[in-house]
Tab-separated table of C-alpha atoms and ligand atoms in Angstrom:
chain	number	residue	atom	x	y	z
A	1	MET	CA	110.239	77.610	86.679
A	2	MET	CA	108.747	79.248	89.742
A	3	SER	CA	105.246	80.636	89.358
A	4	VAL	CA	104.054	83.982	90.700
A	5	LYS	CA	102.666	83.750	94.214
A	6	LYS	CA	100.552	86.333	95.977
A	7	ILE	CA	101.689	87.308	99.446
A	8	ALA	CA	99.821	89.344	102.046
A	9	VAL	CA	102.162	91.315	104.291
A	10	LEU	CA	100.813	91.928	107.798
A	11	VAL	CA	102.641	94.425	109.991
A	12	GLY	CA	102.024	94.125	113.724
A	13	SER	CA	102.760	97.771	114.516
A	14	LEU	CA	100.242	100.496	113.738
A	15	ARG	CA	102.450	103.522	114.429
A	16	LYS	CA	103.628	105.639	111.534
A	17	ASP	CA	107.381	105.380	112.240
A	18	SER	CA	107.277	101.640	112.828
A	19	LEU	CA	110.612	99.863	112.508
A	20	ASN	CA	108.724	96.716	111.562
A	21	ARG	CA	106.993	98.459	108.655
A	22	LYS	CA	110.363	99.728	107.398
A	23	PHE	CA	111.852	96.235	107.560
A	24	ALA	CA	108.764	94.833	105.849
A	25	GLN	CA	109.198	97.383	103.057
A	26	GLU	CA	112.848	96.409	102.692
A	27	LEU	CA	111.923	92.712	102.534
A	28	VAL	CA	109.317	93.415	99.862
A	29	ALA	CA	111.840	95.484	97.891
A	30	MET	CA	114.294	92.552	97.974
A	31	ALA	CA	111.693	89.909	97.137
A	32	PRO	CA	112.219	87.889	93.965
A	33	ALA	CA	109.871	88.649	91.071
A	34	THR	CA	107.972	85.438	91.835
A	35	LEU	CA	106.458	87.090	94.935
A	36	GLN	CA	103.672	89.612	94.428
A	37	CYS	CA	103.415	91.318	97.826
A	38	GLU	CA	100.575	93.496	99.085
A	39	PHE	CA	100.374	95.174	102.473
A	40	VAL	CA	97.076	94.350	104.168
A	41	ASP	CA	95.788	96.684	106.879
A	42	ILE	CA	94.944	95.038	110.186
A	43	GLY	CA	94.567	98.189	112.293
A	44	GLY	CA	90.950	98.663	111.231
A	45	LEU	CA	89.734	95.231	112.344
A	46	ALA	CA	87.367	95.414	115.303
A	47	LEU	CA	88.225	93.020	118.131
A	48	TYR	CA	86.877	89.580	117.361
A	49	ASN	CA	83.419	88.909	118.773
A	50	GLN	CA	81.761	85.639	117.720
A	51	ASP	CA	78.253	87.070	118.153
A	52	LEU	CA	78.776	89.224	115.060
A	53	ASP	CA	79.525	86.156	112.928
A	54	ASP	CA	76.706	84.116	114.504
A	55	GLU	CA	74.209	86.908	113.810
A	56	GLY	CA	75.448	87.591	110.259
A	57	GLN	CA	76.692	91.019	111.327
A	58	ALA	CA	80.378	90.668	110.491
A	59	PRO	CA	81.917	94.158	110.152
A	60	ALA	CA	82.844	95.150	106.585
A	61	ALA	CA	86.528	95.294	107.572
A	62	TRP	CA	86.442	91.633	108.712
A	63	THR	CA	84.843	90.564	105.452
A	64	ALA	CA	87.306	92.564	103.340
A	65	PHE	CA	90.223	91.108	105.307
A	66	ARG	CA	88.929	87.550	104.941
A	67	GLU	CA	88.426	88.040	101.197
A	68	GLN	CA	91.890	89.536	100.742
A	69	LEU	CA	93.519	86.723	102.675
A	70	ALA	CA	91.520	84.046	100.880
A	71	ARG	CA	93.064	85.204	97.587
A	72	VAL	CA	96.736	84.968	98.587
A	73	ASP	CA	99.118	82.012	98.568
A	74	GLY	CA	101.115	83.084	101.572
A	75	VAL	CA	101.394	85.528	104.431
A	76	LEU	CA	104.456	87.373	105.651
A	77	ILE	CA	104.057	88.596	109.214
A	78	VAL	CA	106.481	91.288	110.387
A	79	SER	CA	105.848	92.189	113.975
A	80	PRO	CA	107.171	93.779	117.125
A	81	GLU	CA	107.070	92.033	120.476
A	82	TYR	CA	104.727	93.469	123.067
A	83	ASN	CA	105.293	92.252	126.609
A	84	ARG	CA	107.094	89.129	125.449
A	85	SER	CA	104.296	88.118	123.113
A	86	MET	CA	102.632	89.211	119.880
A	87	PRO	CA	100.780	92.541	119.717
A	88	ALA	CA	96.979	92.378	119.937
A	89	SER	CA	96.776	93.566	116.303
A	90	ILE	CA	98.347	90.343	115.042
A	91	LYS	CA	96.439	88.048	117.390
A	92	ASN	CA	93.185	89.736	116.420
A	93	ALA	CA	93.968	89.374	112.692
A	94	ILE	CA	94.726	85.686	113.254
A	95	ASP	CA	91.459	85.268	115.186
A	96	VAL	CA	89.304	87.169	112.674
A	97	GLY	CA	90.753	85.104	109.810
A	98	SER	CA	90.169	81.839	111.662
A	99	ARG	CA	86.372	82.162	111.857
A	100	PRO	CA	83.523	81.452	111.158
A	101	TRP	CA	84.206	77.871	112.172
A	102	GLY	CA	85.075	75.762	109.122
A	103	LYS	CA	85.811	78.800	106.952
A	104	SER	CA	89.260	79.701	108.250
A	105	ILE	CA	91.318	81.544	105.657
A	106	TRP	CA	94.451	80.166	107.331
A	107	ASP	CA	93.958	76.492	106.529
A	108	LYS	CA	96.809	75.190	104.303
A	109	LYS	CA	98.321	78.637	103.868
A	110	THR	CA	102.060	79.232	103.916
A	111	ALA	CA	103.672	81.816	106.155
A	112	GLY	CA	106.908	83.406	107.231
A	113	VAL	CA	107.457	85.271	110.483
A	114	VAL	CA	109.897	88.117	111.121
A	115	THR	CA	110.159	90.000	114.399
A	116	VAL	CA	111.991	93.282	114.839
A	117	SER	CA	112.892	94.992	118.089
A	118	PRO	CA	115.085	97.930	119.042
A	119	GLY	CA	116.257	95.676	121.898
A	120	GLY	CA	118.717	92.842	121.721
A	121	VAL	CA	116.460	89.795	121.835
A	122	GLY	CA	114.758	90.537	118.502
A	123	GLY	CA	111.217	89.648	119.503
A	124	PHE	CA	111.878	85.954	120.089
A	125	GLY	CA	108.838	85.601	122.368
A	126	ALA	CA	106.473	87.229	119.877
A	127	ASN	CA	107.900	85.221	117.005
A	128	HIS	CA	107.183	81.906	118.693
A	129	HIS	CA	103.744	82.880	119.953
A	130	ILE	CA	102.819	83.804	116.367
A	131	ARG	CA	104.167	80.445	115.195
A	132	GLN	CA	102.175	78.658	117.910
A	133	SER	CA	98.891	80.094	116.629
A	134	LEU	CA	99.759	79.530	112.970
A	135	VAL	CA	100.651	75.890	113.540
A	136	ALA	CA	97.312	75.376	115.303
A	137	LEU	CA	95.595	76.758	112.189
A	138	ASN	CA	97.404	74.368	109.805
A	139	VAL	CA	99.613	77.074	108.321
A	140	ALA	CA	102.879	75.792	106.864
A	141	THR	CA	105.123	78.209	108.724
A	142	MET	CA	108.699	78.357	107.430
A	143	PRO	CA	110.896	76.877	110.165
A	144	ALA	CA	114.214	78.293	108.937
A	145	PRO	CA	115.879	80.636	108.416
A	146	GLU	CA	114.491	82.267	111.539
A	147	ALA	CA	114.420	86.068	111.685
A	148	TYR	CA	114.730	87.744	115.067
A	149	ILE	CA	116.041	91.196	114.198
A	150	GLY	CA	117.518	92.814	117.303
A	151	ASN	CA	118.877	96.375	117.567
A	152	GLY	CA	116.554	97.179	114.678
A	153	ALA	CA	116.796	100.966	114.975
A	154	LYS	CA	120.573	100.871	114.519
A	155	LEU	CA	120.308	98.851	111.320
A	156	LEU	CA	118.301	101.513	109.462
A	157	GLY	CA	119.501	104.842	108.089
A	158	GLU	CA	117.639	108.148	108.275
A	159	ASP	CA	115.983	107.249	104.965
A	160	GLY	CA	114.395	104.228	106.672
A	161	LYS	CA	116.432	101.798	104.610
A	162	VAL	CA	118.888	99.168	105.814
A	163	ASN	CA	122.270	100.831	106.293
A	164	ASN	CA	124.639	97.848	106.205
A	165	ASP	CA	125.512	94.923	103.953
A	166	GLN	CA	125.261	92.231	106.631
A	167	THR	CA	121.606	93.007	107.360
A	168	ARG	CA	120.848	93.306	103.641
A	169	GLU	CA	122.316	89.835	103.190
A	170	VAL	CA	120.271	88.370	106.062
A	171	LEU	CA	117.037	89.879	104.728
A	172	GLY	CA	117.834	88.849	101.158
A	173	LYS	CA	118.451	85.253	102.207
A	174	PHE	CA	115.278	85.204	104.280
A	175	ILE	CA	113.015	86.450	101.501
A	176	ALA	CA	114.614	84.143	98.910
A	177	ALA	CA	114.074	81.172	101.237
A	178	PHE	CA	110.492	82.313	101.839
A	179	ALA	CA	109.832	82.462	98.077
A	180	ALA	CA	111.105	78.890	97.722
A	181	TRP	CA	109.042	77.796	100.758
A	182	VAL	CA	105.847	79.271	99.306
A	183	GLU	CA	106.555	77.731	95.902
A	184	LYS	CA	106.971	74.317	97.521
A	185	ASN	CA	104.103	74.455	100.018
A	186	ALA	CA	101.360	76.693	98.639
A	187	ALA	CA	98.216	74.597	98.169
B	201	FNR	C1	107.185	97.115	123.746
B	201	FNR	N1	108.505	96.863	123.358
B	201	FNR	C2	109.065	95.613	123.599
B	201	FNR	N2	110.239	95.239	122.991
B	201	FNR	C3	110.730	93.983	123.161
B	201	FNR	O1	111.754	93.639	122.587
B	201	FNR	N3	110.085	93.091	123.999
B	201	FNR	C4	108.925	93.395	124.646
B	201	FNR	O2	108.398	92.567	125.351
B	201	FNR	C5	108.375	94.703	124.452
B	201	FNR	N4	107.194	95.074	125.046
B	201	FNR	C6	106.534	96.199	124.611
B	201	FNR	C7	105.214	96.428	124.991
B	201	FNR	C8	104.525	97.514	124.481
B	201	FNR	C9	103.074	97.706	124.841
B	201	FNR	C10	105.176	98.427	123.602
B	201	FNR	C11	104.425	99.603	123.013
B	201	FNR	C12	106.476	98.225	123.260
B	201	FNR	C13	109.260	97.865	122.606
B	201	FNR	C14	109.067	97.677	121.115
B	201	FNR	O3	109.948	96.683	120.635
B	201	FNR	C15	109.374	99.001	120.388
B	201	FNR	O4	108.435	99.970	120.773
B	201	FNR	C16	109.354	98.820	118.881
B	201	FNR	O5	109.846	99.998	118.257
B	201	FNR	C17	107.969	98.493	118.374
B	201	FNR	O6	108.005	98.172	117.008
B	201	FNR	P1	107.676	99.263	115.885
B	201	FNR	O7	106.465	100.027	116.307
B	201	FNR	O8	108.886	100.185	115.827
B	201	FNR	O9	107.520	98.502	114.625
């Protein structure tokens, strides 16, 4: 029997018509009942500045984010690629969660990474830069199946939902594998 696991979903795009947010919503809709997914806002996190932690002046949004992430078993990151790497929003969320020193919310977490691009390469560069940071933070990041979703705009209908069976199958397999990965690896 699989137990219910809490998952924070972080979306690397802040724009309202984000393809990545639509794919994240589709993944959540397809998730098995064992995953309890909540979208966590990262757009309101001030850029990381260690002085604020050192002086006990952490912004409320940092504290709320750290508390939210401390409560979950896993994190699903769905992100665009910006200039062949991850967007600043995701890197900043990773950095904010990693401090203060010794209190990282990332340690021993599980994660899955999906990148979506309207272009053909599917955000490969961003996907691996995100993995690089997560591995450094001792996050058990699901190695496979990988999810680089290219031509993302063409795979969604006007309603913002996936418009073809092949993509539905890929997303369904990914989220089922992620549920099993979290079940196996969540501390
Ligand atoms: C991009 N885009 C982009 N796409 C890509 O595949 N590789 C890249 O390196 C970049 N670089 C890049 C930099 C910046 C600053 C922006 C704003 C965009 C295009 C990007 O994939 C496209 O805008 C997506 O639609 C962004 O994802 P959302 O917002 O639709 O989720």
